Short mmCIF file of C-alpha atoms in Angstrom, two decimals:
data_model
loop_
_atom_site.label_atom_id
_atom_site.label_comp_id
_atom_site.label_asym_id
_atom_site.label_seq_id
_atom_site.Cartn_x
_atom_site.Cartn_y
_atom_site.Cartn_z
CA MET A 1 138.65 39.77 189.10
CA SER A 2 135.01 38.67 188.83
CA PHE A 3 132.07 41.01 187.84
CA SER A 4 129.86 40.15 191.00
CA GLY A 5 127.28 42.21 192.62
CA ARG A 6 130.03 43.55 195.12
CA ASN A 7 132.17 44.66 191.88
CA LYS A 8 129.56 46.87 190.01
CA ILE A 9 131.89 49.92 190.85
CA PHE A 10 134.57 48.35 188.47
CA ILE A 11 132.01 48.22 185.84
CA ARG A 12 130.92 52.05 186.60
CA VAL A 13 134.45 53.11 186.41
CA PHE A 14 135.44 50.99 183.26
CA THR A 15 132.47 52.19 181.59
CA VAL A 16 132.82 55.74 182.47
CA PHE A 17 136.55 55.87 181.31
CA GLY A 18 135.99 54.05 178.08
CA THR A 19 132.85 56.17 177.26
CA LEU A 20 134.91 59.47 177.97
CA VAL A 21 137.83 58.42 175.83
CA LEU A 22 135.64 56.82 172.87
CA ALA A 23 133.58 60.06 173.00
CA ILE A 24 136.69 62.15 172.72
CA THR A 25 137.98 60.19 169.48
CA LEU A 26 134.52 60.32 168.10
CA VAL A 27 134.47 64.21 168.79
CA ILE A 28 137.98 64.66 167.06
CA ALA A 29 136.93 62.55 164.29
CA LEU A 30 133.62 64.40 163.61
CA MET A 31 135.51 67.87 163.57
CA ILE A 32 138.36 66.51 161.22
CA ILE A 33 135.67 65.11 158.56
CA PRO A 34 134.21 68.57 157.84
CA TRP A 35 137.68 70.35 158.10
CA GLN A 36 139.12 68.10 155.39
CA GLN A 37 135.92 68.47 153.39
CA ARG A 38 136.44 72.29 153.53
CA SER A 39 140.00 71.94 152.51
CA LEU A 40 139.43 69.90 149.41
CA GLU A 41 136.74 71.84 148.39
CA GLN A 42 138.96 74.98 148.65
CA ILE A 43 141.57 73.20 146.53
CA MET A 44 138.99 72.33 143.58
CA TYR A 45 137.80 75.96 144.07
CA THR A 46 141.35 77.13 143.52
CA GLN A 47 141.75 74.89 140.47
CA ALA A 48 138.57 75.69 139.03
CA VAL A 49 139.29 79.27 139.32
CA THR A 50 142.74 79.02 137.48
CA VAL A 51 141.39 76.98 134.75
CA SER A 52 138.47 79.23 134.03
CA GLN A 53 140.91 82.26 133.98
CA SER A 54 143.12 80.34 131.53
CA ILE A 55 140.18 79.63 129.02
CA VAL A 56 138.61 83.19 129.35
CA GLN A 57 142.04 84.68 128.73
CA ALA A 58 142.82 82.46 125.65
CA CYS A 59 139.38 82.77 124.17
CA SER A 60 138.55 86.19 124.76
CA ASP A 61 138.88 87.65 121.38
CA ALA A 62 136.96 84.58 119.74
CA MET A 63 134.32 85.08 122.44
CA ILE A 64 133.71 88.85 121.28
CA SER A 65 134.00 87.91 117.79
CA GLN A 66 131.84 84.77 118.10
CA ASP A 67 134.59 82.55 116.61
CA PHE A 68 133.12 79.47 117.60
CA GLY A 69 135.75 77.31 115.74
CA PHE A 70 138.59 78.65 117.90
CA ILE A 71 136.59 78.30 121.03
CA VAL A 72 135.56 74.46 120.40
CA GLU A 73 139.33 73.87 119.16
CA HIS A 74 140.98 75.44 122.40
CA ASN A 75 138.53 73.79 124.82
CA VAL A 76 138.83 70.33 123.12
CA GLU A 77 142.60 70.64 123.69
CA VAL A 78 142.08 71.66 127.23
CA LEU A 79 139.85 68.62 127.77
CA GLU A 80 142.32 66.21 126.25
CA LYS A 81 145.02 67.73 128.50
CA ASN A 82 142.91 67.42 131.58
CA ALA A 83 141.15 64.11 132.05
CA GLY A 84 139.50 65.49 135.20
CA ILE A 85 137.28 67.92 133.34
CA HIS A 86 134.23 66.19 131.82
CA TYR A 87 132.85 69.30 129.91
CA VAL A 88 132.87 72.98 128.98
CA MET A 89 129.91 75.33 128.34
CA ILE A 90 130.20 78.76 127.14
CA SER A 91 126.92 80.68 127.99
CA PRO A 92 126.91 84.43 126.63
CA LEU A 93 124.12 86.77 127.80
CA ARG A 94 123.04 87.06 123.97
CA GLY A 95 123.53 84.40 121.26
CA GLU A 96 123.96 80.78 121.21
CA ARG A 97 125.55 78.45 123.91
CA ILE A 98 128.29 76.00 123.22
CA TRP A 99 128.63 72.59 124.86
CA ILE A 100 132.13 71.18 124.49
CA GLU A 101 132.99 67.56 125.56
CA PRO A 102 136.14 65.49 124.85
CA LYS A 103 134.71 63.98 121.76
CA GLN A 104 131.85 66.14 120.67
CA TRP A 105 130.32 69.52 121.06
CA LYS A 106 127.19 71.30 120.09
CA ILE A 107 125.43 74.57 119.83
CA MET A 108 122.56 75.11 122.30
CA ASP A 109 119.54 77.09 121.31
CA LYS A 110 117.98 77.35 124.85
CA PRO A 111 119.67 77.33 128.16
CA ASP A 112 119.75 74.24 130.19
CA ALA A 113 117.54 74.60 133.40
CA ARG A 114 119.97 72.80 135.48
CA PHE A 115 122.69 75.31 134.92
CA ALA A 116 120.84 78.49 134.33
CA LYS A 117 120.02 78.93 137.93
CA PHE A 118 123.74 79.12 138.98
CA GLU A 119 124.41 82.14 136.67
CA THR A 120 124.98 84.58 138.87
CA ALA A 121 127.40 87.95 139.54
CA LYS A 122 129.80 85.77 141.43
CA ASN A 123 131.91 82.73 141.36
CA ASN A 124 129.86 79.66 142.85
CA PHE A 125 130.24 75.91 142.64
CA HIS A 126 127.95 72.75 143.09
CA PHE A 127 127.99 69.05 143.42
CA LEU A 128 125.62 67.75 140.75
CA ASP A 129 124.58 64.20 140.10
CA LEU A 130 124.01 64.24 136.15
CA SER A 131 123.36 60.50 136.06
CA GLU A 132 123.30 57.63 138.30
CA SER A 133 126.94 57.04 137.74
CA ARG A 134 128.23 60.63 136.80
CA LYS A 135 128.84 63.23 139.42
CA VAL A 136 130.46 66.50 138.77
CA TYR A 137 131.85 69.59 140.55
CA HIS A 138 130.21 72.23 138.57
CA PHE A 139 131.75 75.49 138.63
CA VAL A 140 130.35 78.74 137.30
CA TYR A 141 132.66 81.70 136.39
CA PRO A 142 131.15 85.05 135.32
CA VAL A 143 132.92 86.48 132.28
CA SER A 144 133.25 90.53 131.68
CA PHE A 145 135.28 92.46 129.30
CA SER A 146 136.16 96.08 130.34
CA SER A 147 133.67 95.86 133.33
CA ILE A 148 130.80 94.85 130.84
CA GLU A 149 129.22 91.33 131.62
CA TRP A 150 129.50 89.10 128.71
CA GLY A 151 128.24 85.74 129.98
CA TRP A 152 129.22 82.68 132.03
CA LEU A 153 131.84 79.87 131.58
CA HIS A 154 130.60 76.76 133.12
CA ILE A 155 133.17 73.67 133.95
CA GLY A 156 132.30 70.34 135.13
CA PHE A 157 135.15 68.79 137.03
CA SER A 158 135.31 64.99 137.87
CA THR A 159 134.70 64.31 141.75
CA ASP A 160 136.59 60.90 141.67
CA GLU A 161 139.59 61.95 143.60
CA TYR A 162 137.47 63.85 145.77
CA ASP A 163 135.41 60.91 146.82
CA GLU A 164 138.34 58.75 146.92
CA TYR A 165 139.98 60.97 149.38
CA LEU A 166 136.96 61.29 151.62
CA ARG A 167 136.80 57.24 151.33
CA ASN A 168 140.38 57.01 152.48
CA MET A 169 139.64 59.44 155.13
CA TYR A 170 136.62 57.66 156.63
CA GLN A 171 138.47 54.40 156.07
CA GLN A 172 141.32 55.90 158.43
CA ILE A 173 139.05 57.31 160.92
CA PHE A 174 137.44 53.88 161.52
CA ILE A 175 140.83 52.01 161.88
CA ILE A 176 141.72 54.78 164.34
CA THR A 177 138.52 54.41 166.06
CA GLY A 178 138.79 50.78 166.21
CA ILE A 179 142.28 51.04 167.62
CA SER A 180 140.98 53.32 170.20
CA ILE A 181 138.29 50.68 171.35
CA VAL A 182 140.96 48.09 171.67
CA LEU A 183 143.27 50.44 173.78
CA ILE A 184 140.11 51.53 175.75
CA LEU A 185 139.41 47.84 176.77
CA GLY A 186 142.82 47.11 177.67
CA VAL A 187 143.89 50.51 179.52
CA GLY A 188 140.29 50.87 180.78
CA TYR A 189 140.43 47.34 182.43
CA PHE A 190 143.68 47.96 184.03
CA PHE A 191 142.83 51.36 185.32
CA ALA A 192 139.45 50.25 186.36
CA ARG A 193 140.90 47.51 188.36
CA TRP A 194 143.91 49.73 190.06
CA ILE A 195 141.07 52.04 191.38
CA THR A 196 138.46 49.42 192.32
CA LEU A 197 140.29 46.47 193.61
CA PRO A 198 141.30 47.99 196.78
CA VAL A 199 137.79 49.63 197.27
CA SER A 200 136.19 46.29 196.69
CA THR A 201 138.33 44.71 199.09
CA ILE A 202 137.44 47.25 201.77
CA SER A 203 133.86 47.06 201.04
CA GLN A 204 133.93 43.08 201.37
CA LEU A 205 135.70 43.60 204.63
CA ALA A 206 133.16 46.27 205.81
CA THR A 207 130.56 43.68 204.99
CA LEU A 208 131.85 41.08 207.51
CA VAL A 209 132.07 43.81 209.91
CA ALA A 210 128.57 44.31 209.47
CA GLU A 211 127.83 40.89 209.92
CA GLY A 212 129.68 41.05 213.42
CA ASP A 213 133.02 40.08 212.53
CA LEU A 214 135.40 42.42 214.31
CA SER A 215 138.45 40.46 213.75
CA VAL A 216 139.21 41.50 210.14
CA LYS A 217 141.95 44.00 209.13
CA SER A 218 142.84 45.77 205.76
CA ASP A 219 146.47 45.11 204.51
CA ILE A 220 146.59 47.85 201.65
CA LYS A 221 149.52 49.94 201.82
CA ARG A 222 149.33 52.87 199.65
CA ASN A 223 150.30 56.47 199.78
CA ASP A 224 147.25 57.85 198.50
CA GLU A 225 143.56 58.35 199.66
CA ILE A 226 143.04 54.54 199.11
CA GLY A 227 145.95 53.98 201.64
CA LEU A 228 144.30 56.51 204.12
CA LEU A 229 140.95 54.79 203.78
CA SER A 230 142.48 51.53 204.78
CA GLU A 231 144.03 52.93 207.93
CA SER A 232 140.83 54.75 208.49
CA PHE A 233 139.08 51.50 208.35
CA ASN A 234 141.29 49.68 210.51
CA GLN A 235 140.96 52.42 213.25
CA MET A 236 137.38 52.39 213.07
CA VAL A 237 137.24 48.43 213.57
CA ALA A 238 139.44 48.86 216.47
CA SER A 239 136.94 51.41 217.72
CA LEU A 240 134.12 49.18 217.05
CA ARG A 241 135.67 46.47 219.04
CA GLU A 242 136.33 48.78 222.03
CA SER A 243 132.78 50.05 221.97
CA LYS A 244 131.46 46.30 221.69
CA THR A 245 133.27 45.64 225.08
CA HIS A 246 131.67 48.71 226.74
CA LEU A 247 128.24 47.96 225.05
CA GLN A 248 128.36 44.55 226.47
CA HIS A 249 129.03 45.88 229.93
CA TYR A 250 126.43 48.74 229.75
CA SER A 251 124.00 46.30 228.38
CA GLU A 252 124.35 44.21 231.61
CA GLU A 253 123.85 47.30 233.69
CA LEU A 254 120.99 48.31 231.35
CA GLU A 255 119.18 44.99 231.74
CA GLN A 256 119.47 45.31 235.64
CA GLU A 257 118.16 48.77 235.43
CA VAL A 258 115.09 47.75 233.09
CA ASP A 259 114.07 45.04 235.68
CA ARG A 260 114.09 47.82 238.47
CA ARG A 261 112.11 50.10 236.30
CA THR A 262 109.83 47.30 235.22
CA HIS A 263 109.03 46.73 238.77
CA GLU A 264 108.35 50.54 239.02
CA LEU A 265 106.20 50.87 236.10
CA ASP A 266 103.97 47.86 237.27
CA ASP A 267 103.36 49.63 240.68
CA LEU A 268 102.60 52.87 238.65
CA ASN A 269 100.46 50.87 236.24
CA GLN A 270 98.22 49.84 239.01
CA SER A 271 97.49 53.29 240.23
CA LEU A 272 97.53 54.79 236.59
CA ASP A 273 93.94 53.52 235.58
CA GLN A 274 92.40 54.98 238.85
CA ARG A 275 94.16 58.20 237.87
CA VAL A 276 92.79 58.37 234.52
CA ARG A 277 89.49 57.76 235.82
CA ASP A 278 89.48 60.51 238.42
CA GLU A 279 91.07 62.87 235.86
CA VAL A 280 88.09 61.97 233.30
CA SER A 281 85.73 62.67 236.07
CA ARG A 282 87.18 65.76 237.15
CA ARG A 283 87.17 67.14 233.56
CA GLN A 284 83.58 66.07 232.99
CA GLN A 285 82.70 67.81 236.29
CA GLN A 286 84.61 70.83 235.18
CA GLU A 287 82.52 70.89 231.82
CA GLU A 288 79.17 70.36 233.27
CA LEU A 289 79.95 73.04 235.74
CA LEU A 290 80.85 75.23 232.88
CA ILE A 291 77.61 74.55 231.09
CA ARG A 292 75.75 75.00 234.26
CA GLN A 293 77.46 78.46 234.98
CA SER A 294 76.90 79.30 231.25
CA ARG A 295 73.17 78.40 231.66
CA LEU A 296 72.69 80.21 234.59
CA ALA A 297 74.56 83.41 233.31
CA ALA A 298 72.03 83.24 230.23
CA MET A 299 69.08 82.69 232.70
CA GLY A 300 70.34 85.69 234.66
CA GLU A 301 70.44 87.80 231.42
CA MET A 302 66.74 86.40 230.58
CA ILE A 303 65.35 87.34 234.00
CA GLY A 304 66.78 90.69 233.48
CA ALA A 305 65.10 90.93 230.15
CA ILE A 306 61.85 89.68 231.47
CA ALA A 307 62.17 92.56 234.35
CA HIS A 308 62.22 95.05 231.33
CA GLN A 309 59.64 93.12 229.41
CA TRP A 310 57.29 93.15 232.48
CA ARG A 311 57.79 96.85 233.36
CA GLN A 312 55.45 98.21 230.54
CA PRO A 313 52.62 95.89 230.96
CA LEU A 314 52.63 96.30 234.77
CA ASN A 315 52.58 100.28 234.54
CA ALA A 316 49.71 99.78 232.07
CA LEU A 317 48.10 97.24 234.44
CA GLY A 318 48.63 99.86 237.23
CA LEU A 319 47.09 102.57 235.34
CA VAL A 320 43.87 100.50 234.40
CA LEU A 321 43.38 99.71 238.09
CA GLN A 322 43.55 103.40 238.98
CA ASN A 323 41.28 104.44 236.39
CA MET A 324 38.79 101.77 237.65
CA GLN A 325 39.15 103.15 241.20
CA LEU A 326 38.61 106.82 240.13
CA THR A 327 35.57 105.78 237.94
CA TYR A 328 34.04 103.94 240.68
CA ASN A 329 34.79 107.06 243.09
CA GLN A 330 33.17 109.26 240.49
CA GLY A 331 30.10 106.93 240.27
CA LYS A 332 30.46 106.28 236.66
CA LEU A 333 31.59 102.72 236.86
CA ASP A 334 29.48 100.70 234.58
CA ASP A 335 29.32 97.63 232.65
CA VAL A 336 30.64 98.90 229.56
CA PHE A 337 33.80 100.61 231.43
CA MET A 338 34.17 97.61 233.31
CA SER A 339 34.30 95.16 230.44
CA ARG A 340 36.74 97.25 228.40
CA SER A 341 38.78 97.60 231.51
CA MET A 342 38.87 93.76 232.03
CA GLU A 343 39.79 93.19 228.30
CA LYS A 344 42.63 95.26 228.57
CA SER A 345 43.81 93.82 231.80
CA GLU A 346 43.52 90.38 230.35
CA ARG A 347 45.75 91.49 227.33
CA LEU A 348 48.25 92.92 229.58
CA ILE A 349 48.24 89.64 231.45
CA THR A 350 48.42 87.20 228.70
CA LYS A 351 51.28 89.44 227.18
CA MET A 352 53.30 88.53 230.61
CA SER A 353 52.20 84.94 230.58
CA THR A 354 53.60 84.72 227.18
CA THR A 355 56.93 85.97 228.08
CA ILE A 356 57.05 83.51 231.11
CA ASP A 357 56.00 80.59 228.66
CA ASP A 358 58.99 81.96 226.20
CA PHE A 359 61.42 82.07 229.00
CA ARG A 360 60.46 78.35 230.24
CA ASN A 361 60.68 77.18 226.60
CA PHE A 362 64.04 78.96 226.04
CA PHE A 363 65.69 76.85 228.89
CA LYS A 364 63.70 73.64 228.38
CA PRO A 365 66.42 70.75 228.05
CA ASN A 366 66.44 69.25 224.61
CA LYS A 367 67.51 65.63 224.35
CA GLU A 368 66.93 64.54 220.75
CA PRO A 369 67.43 66.86 217.70
CA GLU A 370 64.39 68.13 216.06
CA GLN A 371 63.34 70.20 213.03
CA PHE A 372 62.96 73.85 213.80
CA ASN A 373 62.51 77.03 211.92
CA LEU A 374 65.63 79.43 211.99
CA HIS A 375 63.36 82.65 211.55
CA GLY A 376 61.42 81.61 214.46
CA ALA A 377 64.19 80.64 216.64
CA ILE A 378 65.82 83.83 216.11
CA ALA A 379 63.01 85.90 216.32
CA ALA A 380 62.01 84.44 219.92
CA VAL A 381 65.50 85.58 221.12
CA LEU A 382 64.78 88.99 219.84
CA GLU A 383 61.41 89.24 221.42
CA LEU A 384 62.67 88.14 224.79
CA LEU A 385 65.60 90.93 224.50
CA GLU A 386 63.09 93.48 222.84
CA ALA A 387 62.86 95.49 226.29
CA THR A 388 66.33 95.71 227.13
CA PHE A 389 67.24 96.52 223.50
CA LYS A 390 64.74 99.21 223.42
CA ASN A 391 65.65 100.53 226.91
CA ASN A 392 69.24 101.16 225.35
CA ASN A 393 68.01 102.56 222.00
CA ILE A 394 69.27 99.27 220.27
CA HIS A 395 67.91 98.81 216.74
CA THR A 396 68.06 95.20 215.18
CA GLU A 397 67.47 94.03 211.77
CA LEU A 398 66.56 90.37 210.81
CA ASN A 399 66.97 89.08 207.10
CA CYS A 400 65.95 85.61 207.17
CA ASP A 401 63.82 83.59 204.63
CA GLU A 402 60.81 82.24 206.84
CA GLN A 403 61.10 78.79 205.20
CA PHE A 404 64.99 78.30 206.27
CA SER A 405 64.96 75.45 208.86
CA ILE A 406 67.65 72.96 210.45
CA ASN A 407 67.64 69.82 212.51
CA GLY A 408 69.19 70.31 215.75
CA LEU A 409 68.82 71.25 219.38
CA GLN A 410 66.67 74.66 219.52
CA GLY A 411 67.52 75.53 223.09
CA GLU A 412 71.42 75.40 222.49
CA PHE A 413 71.02 77.38 219.23
CA SER A 414 68.92 80.09 221.10
CA GLN A 415 71.81 80.12 223.71
CA VAL A 416 74.39 80.69 221.06
CA MET A 417 72.27 83.60 219.62
CA LEU A 418 71.56 85.10 223.06
CA ASN A 419 75.14 85.07 224.02
CA LEU A 420 75.93 86.78 220.83
CA LEU A 421 73.49 89.56 220.92
CA ASN A 422 74.07 90.19 224.83
CA ASN A 423 77.87 90.59 223.65
CA ALA A 424 76.77 93.31 221.33
CA ARG A 425 74.41 94.90 223.57
CA ASP A 426 77.21 95.18 226.44
CA THR A 427 79.85 96.54 223.84
CA PHE A 428 77.02 99.31 222.67
CA ILE A 429 76.97 100.15 226.44
CA GLU A 430 80.51 100.08 227.18
CA ARG A 431 81.52 102.18 224.37
CA GLY A 432 78.56 104.48 224.04
CA THR A 433 77.73 103.77 220.39
CA SER A 434 75.46 106.48 218.96
CA SER A 435 72.72 104.76 216.79
CA PRO A 436 73.58 101.21 217.71
CA LEU A 437 72.30 98.61 215.30
CA VAL A 438 72.66 94.49 215.41
CA SER A 439 71.91 92.98 211.96
CA ILE A 440 71.39 89.34 211.64
CA ASN A 441 71.76 87.85 208.19
CA VAL A 442 70.70 84.35 207.33
CA GLN A 443 71.35 82.73 203.78
CA PRO A 444 72.42 79.46 202.30
CA ILE A 445 76.27 79.40 201.47
CA ARG A 446 76.52 75.99 199.67
CA VAL A 447 74.34 72.71 199.63
CA GLY A 448 72.99 71.87 202.93
CA TRP A 449 74.41 74.38 204.82
CA TYR A 450 73.51 78.10 206.14
CA SER A 451 75.50 81.12 207.28
CA ILE A 452 74.07 83.12 210.16
CA LYS A 453 75.98 86.33 210.45
CA VAL A 454 75.37 88.76 213.75
CA SER A 455 77.27 92.21 212.86
CA ASP A 456 77.13 95.36 214.94
CA ASN A 457 78.46 98.80 214.44
CA ALA A 458 80.44 99.01 217.67
CA GLY A 459 84.01 99.34 216.39
CA GLY A 460 85.07 95.89 216.14
CA ILE A 461 87.55 93.43 218.22
CA ALA A 462 90.95 94.78 219.02
CA THR A 463 93.23 92.64 216.83
CA ASP A 464 95.59 91.81 219.90
CA ILE A 465 92.83 89.94 221.72
CA MET A 466 91.01 88.33 218.69
CA ASN A 467 92.66 85.00 219.24
CA LYS A 468 91.71 84.92 222.93
CA ILE A 469 87.91 85.75 222.54
CA TYR A 470 87.14 81.72 222.75
CA ASP A 471 89.30 81.24 225.87
CA PRO A 472 87.24 80.12 228.80
CA TYR A 473 86.93 83.03 231.40
CA PHE A 474 88.60 85.63 229.23
CA THR A 475 86.39 88.64 229.25
CA THR A 476 87.17 92.49 228.57
CA ARG A 477 84.31 93.40 230.95
CA SER A 478 85.02 95.14 234.28
CA ASP A 479 84.97 93.05 237.39
CA GLY A 480 81.53 91.58 238.10
CA LYS A 481 80.02 92.33 234.62
CA GLY A 482 80.94 89.29 232.52
CA THR A 483 81.95 85.80 233.37
CA GLY A 484 84.06 85.23 229.86
CA ILE A 485 82.18 81.70 229.00
CA GLY A 486 79.65 82.92 226.82
CA LEU A 487 81.93 82.67 223.76
CA TYR A 488 83.53 79.73 224.72
CA MET A 489 80.35 77.82 225.52
CA SER A 490 78.85 79.13 222.14
CA LYS A 491 81.75 77.57 220.15
CA MET A 492 81.59 74.40 221.91
CA ILE A 493 77.84 74.13 221.13
CA VAL A 494 78.38 75.14 217.41
CA GLU A 495 81.26 72.77 216.85
CA ASN A 496 80.44 69.65 219.22
CA THR A 497 76.51 69.77 219.15
CA MET A 498 75.58 71.37 215.66
CA HIS A 499 78.73 70.15 213.72
CA GLY A 500 79.44 73.64 212.38
CA THR A 501 81.71 76.37 212.73
CA LEU A 502 81.89 79.67 214.76
CA THR A 503 84.30 82.49 213.35
CA ALA A 504 84.63 86.24 214.03
CA GLU A 505 86.04 89.04 211.83
CA ASN A 506 85.99 92.94 211.83
CA ASP A 507 84.38 94.86 208.98
CA THR A 508 84.35 98.62 208.28
CA GLU A 509 81.76 99.25 211.17
CA GLY A 510 82.37 96.71 213.92
CA ALA A 511 82.52 92.86 214.63
CA VAL A 512 81.10 90.20 212.76
CA PHE A 513 80.32 86.71 214.06
CA ILE A 514 79.55 84.20 211.46
CA VAL A 515 77.74 80.91 212.54
CA GLU A 516 77.87 78.15 209.55
CA VAL A 517 75.89 75.18 210.30
CA PRO A 518 74.54 72.06 208.28
CA LYS A 519 70.75 71.78 207.75
CA VAL A 520 71.03 68.32 209.36
CA PRO A 521 73.92 67.35 211.76
CA GLY A 522 76.49 65.05 210.33
CA PHE A 523 75.63 66.32 206.77
CA HIS A 524 79.13 66.98 206.06
CA LEU A 525 80.25 63.49 207.11
CA GLN A 526 77.70 62.10 204.55
CA ILE A 527 78.96 64.23 201.62
CA GLU A 528 82.46 63.08 202.52
CA ARG A 529 81.15 59.39 202.63
CA ARG A 530 79.59 59.78 199.13
CA ARG A 531 82.65 61.56 197.70
CA THR A 532 85.03 58.95 198.92
CA GLY A 533 82.59 55.90 198.44
CA ARG A 534 83.13 54.91 201.95
CA THR A 535 80.18 53.72 204.24
#
């Protein structure tokens, strides 16, 4: 079996199986090593305790009486009989220490710093490297007589047998691991081949089917999942053959249907362009009608405002004329009175003429954007609505720096402000708001942008219609009192002409309409181009 690209599953199964068995072997080995080490240390510990107890029992009287001769003689005999013991050291709490080796001994005036740190109240042991070629198992045994601490007994045991046993153990583990690897290679190969060979065979057959050969058949016969997969594969190929036959018939029918539909589409395409042009023209006419309707509605509002504006100067002009007639009848009409009456009349007529000019300028069509002052534009709208607002006791507040200006179509901006202010006025009248107040606040919000907030204290917009207020012809006014296109046109003007946004929200007192516009149309596009580096 070759390890081709189609047989990668064999490599995966073989690798997983071998890795798993090898990992188990290594885990068992790593568990055995520390367990064996602990067993050897326990054996050496038991041996050390036994030897220590034997020495203390034999030399107890000599230790108490400090009979160094007996102590040395006995321990030299112990060292000669036990080749695995390198040295013995007697270390009393008080007095001199005795160091005994098989061929020499000595008395130590000072404690050896290497061993003194091990002198505790309990038995303890340590593996020490006394030199490059000498390693010992150093055991410390506390000595006490009648529960009185006397000192310590130090014994150094050879670790040769311990090291030899560990080397043998590592060697055995290495051999076992090697044998396991050989078994893994053999058993794993046949195990992986037994699993992957039929899968590879079916995979190759499936490739042939994918290339269009539906005459293939799997001959694998097994009483397991592989055998079931082989039978399912054969059934699938048979189904594909049948489907191919049906598909060929269906393809022929489909070609005929496509030809028929193509002719129909050709006929439809001939008239589609004309339909699109007609629909575009119709939509343009609808938009122009909406704009004209919105403009006429605004014009009607302004005519009503002018009527209110003119009522006071007309009354005043009538009083001037009555005073002139009365004075004339009384024979008191002189040059001074006539001059004063003419000046007053001229002021009233000039004010009415100014109102007409404002009206004409308000509806003068703007074709090209121009720089205009925000404060002046808003103030002009407020002045046109002054009479109708005063007639309904509506107060206004304008907070706008007189230096703020933008580039755009002033007439369309004024129409937006007129729509928002008229909506506030109509809401005040409809709800009978006491102390009605409209506040207009203009401030910069970020580089190159202004925010114009028009807020009132009429109670706000109902939440269930908040998402409908910009729909064309949607109005909450009674029949005949609202067209429903004011906010729709305002949003179109702000977004399409001024490249800004118009949003609405409620605060604690009423509705707030927020107009955010750039100083220059397209300013946001310039900023985006600079940020992305595009031209």
